[in-house]
mmCIF file of C-alpha atoms in Angstrom:
data_model
loop_
_atom_site.group_PDB
_atom_site.id
_atom_site.type_symbol
_atom_site.label_atom_id
_atom_site.label_comp_id
_atom_site.label_asym_id
_atom_site.label_seq_id
_atom_site.Cartn_x
_atom_site.Cartn_y
_atom_site.Cartn_z
ATOM 1 C CA MET A 657 87.891 85.244 109.275
ATOM 2 C CA LEU A 658 91.577 85.998 110.612
ATOM 3 C CA GLU A 659 91.867 89.040 112.946
ATOM 4 C CA ILE A 660 93.757 91.071 110.582
ATOM 5 C CA ASP A 661 90.772 90.563 108.086
ATOM 6 C CA LYS A 662 88.067 91.501 110.502
ATOM 7 C CA CYS A 663 90.370 94.937 111.269
ATOM 8 C CA ALA A 664 90.407 95.651 107.657
ATOM 9 C CA TYR A 665 86.588 95.436 107.112
ATOM 10 C CA ASN A 666 86.038 97.680 110.372
ATOM 11 C CA SER A 667 88.568 100.144 110.438
ATOM 12 C CA ASN A 668 87.485 103.761 110.137
ATOM 13 C CA LEU A 669 89.465 103.817 106.749
ATOM 14 C CA THR A 670 87.635 100.672 105.142
ATOM 15 C CA ASN A 671 85.787 102.893 102.960
ATOM 16 C CA THR A 672 88.543 105.483 102.009
ATOM 17 C CA ASP A 673 89.357 105.016 98.491
ATOM 18 C CA PRO A 674 91.875 102.191 98.404
ATOM 19 C CA MET A 675 93.882 104.001 95.742
ATOM 20 C CA ILE A 676 94.844 106.476 98.505
ATOM 21 C CA LYS A 677 96.077 104.009 101.237
ATOM 22 C CA VAL A 678 97.938 102.218 98.449
ATOM 23 C CA GLY A 679 99.695 105.568 97.515
ATOM 24 C CA ILE A 680 100.311 106.549 101.094
ATOM 25 C CA THR A 681 101.732 102.962 101.376
ATOM 26 C CA PHE A 682 104.088 103.147 98.520
ATOM 27 C CA VAL A 683 105.120 106.775 99.140
ATOM 28 C CA PHE A 684 106.363 106.080 102.554
ATOM 29 C CA MET A 685 107.916 102.453 101.500
ATOM 30 C CA ALA A 686 110.161 104.519 98.795
ATOM 31 C CA ILE A 687 110.823 106.806 101.326
ATOM 32 C CA SER A 688 112.105 104.103 103.797
ATOM 33 C CA LEU A 689 114.206 102.432 100.959
ATOM 34 C CA ILE A 690 115.789 105.392 99.903
ATOM 35 C CA THR A 691 116.723 107.362 102.972
ATOM 36 C CA ASN A 692 119.422 106.476 105.344
ATOM 37 C CA SER A 693 118.590 108.661 107.992
ATOM 38 C CA ILE A 694 117.568 107.437 111.325
ATOM 39 C CA SER A 695 115.745 110.030 112.475
ATOM 40 C CA LEU A 696 113.216 109.934 109.260
ATOM 41 C CA HIS A 697 113.060 106.236 109.795
ATOM 42 C CA LEU A 698 111.709 106.772 113.214
ATOM 43 C CA LEU A 699 109.180 109.591 112.048
ATOM 44 C CA ILE A 700 107.868 107.498 109.440
ATOM 45 C CA MET A 701 107.231 104.680 112.168
ATOM 46 C CA LEU A 702 105.648 106.897 114.516
ATOM 47 C CA PHE A 703 103.701 108.704 111.848
ATOM 48 C CA ILE A 704 101.990 105.444 110.339
ATOM 49 C CA SER A 705 101.542 104.104 113.717
ATOM 50 C CA MET A 706 99.507 107.138 114.767
ATOM 51 C CA LEU A 707 97.463 106.604 111.464
ATOM 52 C CA ILE A 708 96.704 102.980 112.375
ATOM 53 C CA VAL A 709 95.909 103.360 115.791
ATOM 54 C CA PHE A 710 94.194 106.971 115.951
ATOM 55 C CA LEU A 711 92.860 107.327 112.540
ATOM 56 C CA ALA A 712 91.907 104.098 111.417
ATOM 57 C CA ARG A 713 91.010 103.011 115.113
ATOM 58 C CA VAL A 714 92.992 99.928 114.945
ATOM 59 C CA ASP A 715 93.164 97.812 118.228
ATOM 60 C CA ILE A 716 96.677 98.725 119.587
ATOM 61 C CA LYS A 717 96.938 95.055 120.900
ATOM 62 C CA LEU A 718 96.239 93.719 117.610
ATOM 63 C CA TYR A 719 98.693 96.046 116.138
ATOM 64 C CA ILE A 720 101.394 95.070 118.546
ATOM 65 C CA LYS A 721 100.323 91.341 117.984
ATOM 66 C CA CYS A 722 100.909 91.931 114.094
ATOM 67 C CA LEU A 723 104.310 93.787 114.757
ATOM 68 C CA LYS A 724 105.977 90.741 116.856
ATOM 69 C CA ILE A 725 106.460 88.226 114.249
ATOM 70 C CA PRO A 726 108.275 90.533 111.674
ATOM 71 C CA ILE A 727 110.319 91.765 114.657
ATOM 72 C CA TYR A 728 111.590 88.688 115.673
ATOM 73 C CA PHE A 729 112.955 87.560 112.392
ATOM 74 C CA LEU A 730 114.452 91.151 111.891
ATOM 75 C CA ILE A 731 116.130 91.126 115.233
ATOM 76 C CA ILE A 732 117.627 87.681 114.313
ATOM 77 C CA GLY A 733 118.746 88.841 111.082
ATOM 78 C CA THR A 734 120.362 92.030 112.371
ATOM 79 C CA THR A 735 121.973 89.914 115.129
ATOM 80 C CA LEU A 736 123.640 87.734 112.718
ATOM 81 C CA ASN A 737 124.570 90.678 110.565
ATOM 82 C CA LEU A 738 126.529 91.869 113.650
ATOM 83 C CA VAL A 739 128.633 88.932 113.908
ATOM 84 C CA ASN A 740 131.952 89.201 111.694
ATOM 85 C CA ILE A 741 134.705 86.540 111.494
ATOM 86 C CA SER A 742 138.309 87.398 110.794
ATOM 87 C CA PHE A 743 141.954 86.212 111.154
ATOM 88 C CA GLU A 744 142.790 89.834 112.647
ATOM 89 C CA ASN A 745 140.905 91.786 115.219
ATOM 90 C CA LYS A 746 142.380 95.273 114.795
ATOM 91 C CA ASP A 747 138.882 96.679 113.805
ATOM 92 C CA PHE A 748 136.834 94.702 116.193
ATOM 93 C CA LEU A 749 135.044 96.681 119.249
ATOM 94 C CA PHE A 750 134.912 93.307 121.149
ATOM 95 C CA ASP A 751 135.878 89.792 120.045
ATOM 96 C CA ILE A 752 136.200 86.385 121.041
ATOM 97 C CA LYS A 753 139.191 84.054 119.758
ATOM 98 C CA ILE A 754 138.393 80.701 118.522
ATOM 99 C CA PHE A 755 141.577 78.718 117.483
ATOM 100 C CA SER A 756 143.074 81.364 114.989
ATOM 101 C CA PHE A 757 139.771 83.086 114.441
ATOM 102 C CA TYR A 758 138.276 86.020 115.903
ATOM 103 C CA ILE A 759 134.619 86.207 116.387
ATOM 104 C CA GLY A 760 133.265 89.854 117.052
ATOM 105 C CA THR A 761 131.648 92.982 115.921
ATOM 106 C CA THR A 762 132.827 96.238 114.253
ATOM 107 C CA LYS A 763 131.527 99.898 114.407
ATOM 108 C CA PHE A 764 130.402 99.513 110.903
ATOM 109 C CA ALA A 765 128.587 96.366 111.544
ATOM 110 C CA ILE A 766 126.551 98.047 114.571
ATOM 111 C CA GLU A 767 125.711 101.050 112.465
ATOM 112 C CA ASN A 768 124.596 99.136 109.398
ATOM 113 C CA SER A 769 122.491 96.827 111.250
ATOM 114 C CA ILE A 770 120.880 99.626 112.951
ATOM 115 C CA HIS A 771 119.972 101.203 109.570
ATOM 116 C CA ILE A 772 118.748 97.958 108.133
ATOM 117 C CA LEU A 773 116.430 97.148 111.284
ATOM 118 C CA LEU A 774 114.909 100.764 111.113
ATOM 119 C CA ARG A 775 114.645 100.602 107.369
ATOM 120 C CA ALA A 776 112.785 97.280 107.357
ATOM 121 C CA MET A 777 110.537 98.317 110.255
ATOM 122 C CA SER A 778 109.441 101.423 108.621
ATOM 123 C CA SER A 779 108.711 99.385 105.610
ATOM 124 C CA VAL A 780 106.835 96.647 107.243
ATOM 125 C CA ILE A 781 104.859 99.532 109.103
ATOM 126 C CA SER A 782 103.984 101.256 106.020
ATOM 127 C CA ILE A 783 102.710 97.692 104.484
ATOM 128 C CA TYR A 784 100.448 97.267 107.862
ATOM 129 C CA PHE A 785 98.992 100.323 107.136
ATOM 130 C CA LEU A 786 97.521 98.872 104.011
ATOM 131 C CA ILE A 787 96.958 95.501 105.336
ATOM 132 C CA LEU A 788 94.974 96.715 108.430
ATOM 133 C CA THR A 789 92.806 99.074 106.711
ATOM 134 C CA THR A 790 92.137 97.724 103.188
ATOM 135 C CA PRO A 791 89.794 94.532 102.671
ATOM 136 C CA PHE A 792 90.893 91.911 100.095
ATOM 137 C CA ASN A 793 88.363 92.690 97.923
ATOM 138 C CA GLN A 794 89.550 96.052 97.503
ATOM 139 C CA LEU A 795 92.996 94.860 96.867
ATOM 140 C CA ILE A 796 91.968 92.703 94.146
ATOM 141 C CA ILE A 797 90.093 95.887 92.481
ATOM 142 C CA ILE A 798 93.464 97.685 92.651
ATOM 143 C CA PHE A 799 95.167 94.964 91.199
ATOM 144 C CA LYS A 800 92.583 94.600 88.154
ATOM 145 C CA LYS A 801 93.066 98.464 87.489
ATOM 146 C CA LEU A 802 96.884 98.048 87.576
ATOM 147 C CA HIS A 803 96.115 95.286 84.807
ATOM 148 C CA ILE A 804 97.550 92.321 86.808
ATOM 149 C CA PRO A 805 96.993 89.212 84.775
ATOM 150 C CA ASP A 806 93.919 87.555 85.443
ATOM 151 C CA THR A 807 95.668 84.102 86.117
ATOM 152 C CA LEU A 808 97.596 85.693 88.871
ATOM 153 C CA LEU A 809 94.424 87.184 90.261
ATOM 154 C CA GLU A 810 92.786 83.901 90.255
ATOM 155 C CA LEU A 811 95.619 82.378 92.005
ATOM 156 C CA MET A 812 95.663 84.847 94.661
ATOM 157 C CA VAL A 813 91.877 84.679 95.451
ATOM 158 C CA LEU A 814 92.220 80.686 95.596
ATOM 159 C CA MET A 815 95.054 81.387 97.890
ATOM 160 C CA TYR A 816 93.246 83.618 100.143
ATOM 161 C CA ARG A 817 90.254 81.432 100.221
ATOM 162 C CA PHE A 818 92.507 78.182 100.957
ATOM 163 C CA ILE A 819 94.267 80.040 103.951
ATOM 164 C CA PHE A 820 90.515 80.219 105.710
ATOM 165 C CA ILE A 821 89.782 76.366 104.873
ATOM 166 C CA PHE A 822 93.244 75.353 106.122
ATOM 167 C CA LEU A 823 92.859 77.149 109.305
ATOM 168 C CA GLU A 824 89.376 75.879 109.925
ATOM 169 C CA GLU A 825 90.201 72.187 109.520
ATOM 170 C CA VAL A 826 93.313 72.530 111.587
ATOM 171 C CA LYS A 827 91.228 74.315 114.199
ATOM 172 C CA ASN A 828 88.499 71.441 113.933
ATOM 173 C CA ILE A 829 90.861 68.766 114.004
ATOM 174 C CA TYR A 830 93.001 69.781 116.839
ATOM 175 C CA LYS A 831 89.686 70.536 118.997
ATOM 176 C CA SER A 832 88.696 66.879 118.606
ATOM 177 C CA GLN A 833 91.988 65.503 119.532
ATOM 178 C CA GLN A 834 92.190 67.815 122.311
ATOM 179 C CA LEU A 835 88.598 66.467 123.486
ATOM 180 C CA LYS A 836 90.045 62.749 123.067
ATOM 181 C CA PHE A 837 93.223 63.885 125.185
ATOM 182 C CA GLY A 838 95.311 63.570 122.357
ATOM 183 C CA TYR A 839 97.991 65.711 123.774
ATOM 184 C CA THR A 840 98.302 64.825 127.274
ATOM 185 C CA ASN A 841 101.887 63.492 126.823
ATOM 186 C CA LEU A 842 105.000 63.813 124.366
ATOM 187 C CA LYS A 843 104.338 60.490 122.894
ATOM 188 C CA ASN A 844 100.629 61.245 122.392
ATOM 189 C CA SER A 845 101.217 64.498 120.993
ATOM 190 C CA TYR A 846 103.556 63.140 118.102
ATOM 191 C CA ASN A 847 100.860 60.787 117.081
ATOM 192 C CA SER A 848 98.182 63.394 117.282
ATOM 193 C CA THR A 849 100.250 65.495 115.115
ATOM 194 C CA ALA A 850 100.856 62.824 112.586
ATOM 195 C CA LEU A 851 97.274 62.183 112.570
ATOM 196 C CA LEU A 852 96.250 65.963 112.267
ATOM 197 C CA ILE A 853 98.676 66.368 109.057
ATOM 198 C CA LYS A 854 97.237 62.729 107.489
ATOM 199 C CA VAL A 855 93.536 63.904 108.116
ATOM 200 C CA LEU A 856 94.061 67.260 107.016
ATOM 201 C CA PHE A 857 95.535 66.289 103.685
ATOM 202 C CA PHE A 858 92.551 64.249 103.238
ATOM 203 C CA ARG A 859 90.215 66.999 104.114
ATOM 204 C CA MET A 860 91.588 69.670 102.162
ATOM 205 C CA MET A 861 91.271 67.486 98.922
ATOM 206 C CA LYS A 862 87.780 66.793 99.816
ATOM 207 C CA ARG A 863 87.208 70.818 100.190
ATOM 208 C CA TYR A 864 89.007 71.204 96.782
ATOM 209 C CA GLU A 865 87.034 68.611 94.995
ATOM 210 C CA GLU A 866 83.764 70.533 96.671
ATOM 211 C CA MET A 867 84.974 73.791 95.711
ATOM 212 C CA SER A 868 85.688 72.752 92.166
ATOM 213 C CA ILE A 869 82.064 71.266 91.766
ATOM 214 C CA THR A 870 80.673 74.632 93.122
ATOM 215 C CA LEU A 871 82.636 76.797 90.378
ATOM 216 C CA ASP A 872 81.640 74.393 87.759
ATOM 217 C CA ILE A 873 78.077 74.847 88.901
ATOM 218 C CA LYS A 874 78.377 78.570 88.726
ATOM 219 C CA LEU A 875 79.862 78.189 85.215
ATOM 220 C CA TYR A 876 83.371 79.386 86.297
ATOM 221 C CA ASP A 877 85.172 80.497 83.248
ATOM 222 C CA GLY A 878 88.723 81.101 84.976
ATOM 223 C CA LYS A 879 88.014 84.919 85.809
ATOM 224 C CA PHE A 880 86.608 86.237 89.239
ATOM 225 C CA HIS A 881 84.477 88.958 87.954
ATOM 226 C CA ILE A 882 84.772 91.728 90.898
#
């Protein structure tokens, strides 16, 4: 089980009505998307973070670890948004001339990037409140109440299950290769990675066949009854 799933099942808000948690998430997401106020974005991030850490009792180290991945992508995206290319440099705060082009940034680009970054961060933190406090089976129940098509729910459940199967197989193959000194140098690492991908493909197909047989034995009719 992934750390996020363990956290969702063990948090203090696990047994809270999932509709309340969904409502809180989407209310704050809507506010984040609508408003342009920097102070309001900061307040949302602070308030939701306090709910996650102090009310739900989520490990702060895990919470920070979860935030690192979106933060990296957002920083890269907003940094690219700062870059402007023009034939003139009259609006640039600072610039570099390359041939007949000017590459730099403007006051508008900086302000716009800050708004984008804060809006995205407050939205992501709002979503993490739902992810870190609501187990997957509760999410499926909510989706059923919202009348999401059964086919889509089936795909979600199968994808969720195959994530764990995939990670388990990768972990087992990688450990086996490490024990055989498969990553001692660059050449061995390339060969081991290629072999890992090959073996992983066959193992995933085998696990898929086993799961299909299991579902057939249980008279699976295309619907997961939750």
